XYZ file of C-alpha atoms in Angstrom:
179
model
C -13.724 8.101 24.232
C -15.763 5.832 22.067
C -16.705 2.184 22.894
C -15.944 -0.048 19.997
C -17.027 -3.565 19.626
C -14.713 -6.090 17.443
C -17.873 -7.649 15.719
C -18.418 -4.203 14.213
C -22.116 -4.324 15.104
C -24.111 -1.370 13.778
C -21.414 -0.498 11.137
C -23.558 0.892 8.305
C -20.857 -0.030 5.536
C -21.321 -3.709 6.533
C -24.334 -5.281 5.008
C -23.560 -8.989 5.460
C -20.667 -10.531 7.272
C -19.636 -13.385 9.665
C -17.758 -13.077 12.805
C -15.704 -15.557 14.798
C -13.552 -15.118 17.856
C -11.193 -16.965 20.067
C -9.295 -16.515 23.278
C -5.654 -17.327 22.866
C -2.236 -17.066 24.475
C 0.892 -16.079 22.559
C 4.301 -15.665 24.234
C 2.698 -15.774 27.655
C 0.073 -13.108 27.005
C -3.892 -13.435 26.720
C -5.599 -12.057 23.479
C -9.013 -12.252 22.024
C -8.869 -12.569 18.466
C -11.942 -11.811 16.053
C -12.227 -12.212 12.210
C -14.915 -10.392 10.262
C -15.578 -11.802 6.832
C -17.222 -9.155 4.825
C -19.843 -10.745 2.510
C -21.653 -7.831 1.445
C -20.740 -4.134 1.701
C -22.314 -0.967 0.975
C -19.313 0.454 -0.904
C -15.671 -0.007 -0.799
C -13.300 2.079 1.186
C -9.981 3.307 0.203
C -7.814 5.052 2.688
C -4.404 6.844 2.484
C -1.539 4.834 4.170
C 1.871 6.303 4.301
C 1.250 8.270 1.038
C -0.529 5.266 -0.861
C -4.057 4.610 -1.327
C -5.138 1.373 0.086
C -8.458 -0.452 -0.368
C -9.457 -2.063 3.088
C -13.026 -2.670 2.584
C -14.600 -4.858 -0.278
C -16.596 -7.944 -0.948
C -14.710 -10.836 0.521
C -12.114 -8.805 2.570
C -11.343 -9.902 6.153
C -10.378 -7.919 9.059
C -8.374 -9.762 11.953
C -8.813 -7.862 15.376
C -6.462 -8.734 18.002
C -7.229 -7.446 21.492
C -4.492 -7.961 24.234
C -5.567 -8.206 27.837
C -2.563 -6.234 29.076
C -1.833 -3.719 26.343
C -3.414 -0.173 25.830
C -3.802 -0.761 22.179
C -5.407 -3.225 19.681
C -4.380 -4.428 16.144
C -6.376 -4.882 13.019
C -4.873 -6.648 10.327
C -6.785 -6.010 7.054
C -6.779 -8.717 4.230
C -7.977 -8.630 0.715
C -10.049 -11.391 -0.878
C -6.688 -13.252 -1.456
C -5.682 -13.107 2.117
C -2.878 -10.681 1.170
C -2.228 -8.286 4.162
C -3.267 -4.696 3.385
C -2.358 -2.723 6.473
C -1.780 -3.183 10.194
C -4.052 -0.657 12.098
C -3.073 -0.036 15.598
C -5.811 1.619 17.776
C -4.671 3.173 20.951
C -7.250 2.296 23.752
C -7.812 3.232 27.454
C -9.338 -0.131 28.287
C -10.278 -3.606 26.763
C -13.007 -5.908 27.729
C -12.296 -9.510 26.470
C -15.793 -10.864 26.732
C -16.467 -13.501 24.139
C -19.572 -12.314 22.439
C -19.305 -8.849 23.567
C -15.679 -7.965 23.141
C -15.026 -4.402 22.988
C -12.464 -1.613 23.693
C -12.405 2.031 24.725
C -11.035 3.955 21.834
C -9.099 7.285 22.433
C -8.975 8.500 18.804
C -5.221 8.124 18.316
C -3.892 5.480 15.873
C -0.843 4.105 14.114
C -1.050 2.479 10.683
C 1.558 0.366 9.150
C 2.005 -1.189 5.715
C 3.180 -4.939 5.411
C 6.723 -3.822 4.758
C 6.803 -2.049 8.260
C 6.547 1.674 7.083
C 4.235 3.356 9.370
C 2.474 6.805 10.434
C 0.728 8.486 13.351
C -2.818 9.356 12.273
C -5.898 10.958 13.660
C -4.213 13.748 15.771
C -6.989 16.192 14.863
C -9.376 13.811 16.329
C -7.602 13.527 19.718
C -7.033 17.435 19.793
C -10.696 17.795 19.177
C -11.734 15.451 21.761
C -9.513 17.388 24.289
C -11.069 20.686 23.144
C -14.588 19.156 23.494
C -13.678 17.911 27.234
C -14.276 14.305 26.099
C -10.734 13.378 27.375
C -8.297 14.978 29.798
C -4.784 16.407 29.084
C -3.397 13.338 31.017
C -5.533 11.018 28.620
C -3.932 12.821 25.582
C -0.479 12.508 27.093
C -0.933 8.791 27.838
C -2.441 8.198 24.231
C 0.591 9.802 22.815
C 2.989 7.845 24.978
C 1.338 4.536 23.852
C 1.521 5.658 20.354
C 4.952 6.274 20.475
C 5.720 2.832 22.131
C 3.850 1.235 19.184
C 6.004 3.187 16.707
C 9.217 2.010 18.616
C 8.110 -1.536 18.640
C 7.537 -1.402 14.914
C 11.011 0.077 14.135
C 12.586 -2.376 16.667
C 10.836 -5.689 15.497
C 7.812 -5.320 13.008
C 7.992 -9.187 12.645
C 6.490 -9.476 16.266
C 3.120 -8.188 15.064
C 3.361 -10.608 11.875
C 3.914 -13.605 14.042
C 1.043 -12.546 16.523
C -1.269 -12.035 13.622
C -0.341 -15.400 12.196
C -0.842 -17.208 15.376
C -4.373 -15.551 16.083
C -5.551 -16.407 12.548
C -4.267 -19.934 12.944
C -6.241 -20.246 16.211
C -9.372 -18.853 14.797
C -9.135 -21.235 11.722
C -8.633 -24.193 14.062
C -11.800 -23.055 15.971
C -14.144 -21.951 13.005
C -16.944 -24.452 12.723
């Protein structure tokens, strides 16, 4: 498993950025939301999402990262330079640390990607299989990761709008608190 920080410290693709975060509550749950504003990047990043090529990193793009206290996943909502949503990226995690200024998550390799229209796909299955083979995770960890990913996909099918509402709430709270 990899420890990943919400502020993307050490990410070589990002040459200059700002990062703001806020602790907030939504529908009775606690979240830490962080916003990365990409001012200068090494190079754009285009990724395949549900059989489409989507540019997710470029100058003036923003990433809203949502770290729920009680869930086994986090969400990154990626925006272009005009605040259009590009994709929702769900990372399956084994643990979250909602420490302002040091927020991080323990990533277990498996992810679910969703387009703004709710189409989704499971990704990085080779990564989790490699981690299991290399004894970085256990069979139990792998099974739990797949169960969490299935839960995410079930929730997307049941009510994708809940994630849109959560992102709007977190973004609104960040905008109120940015100085």
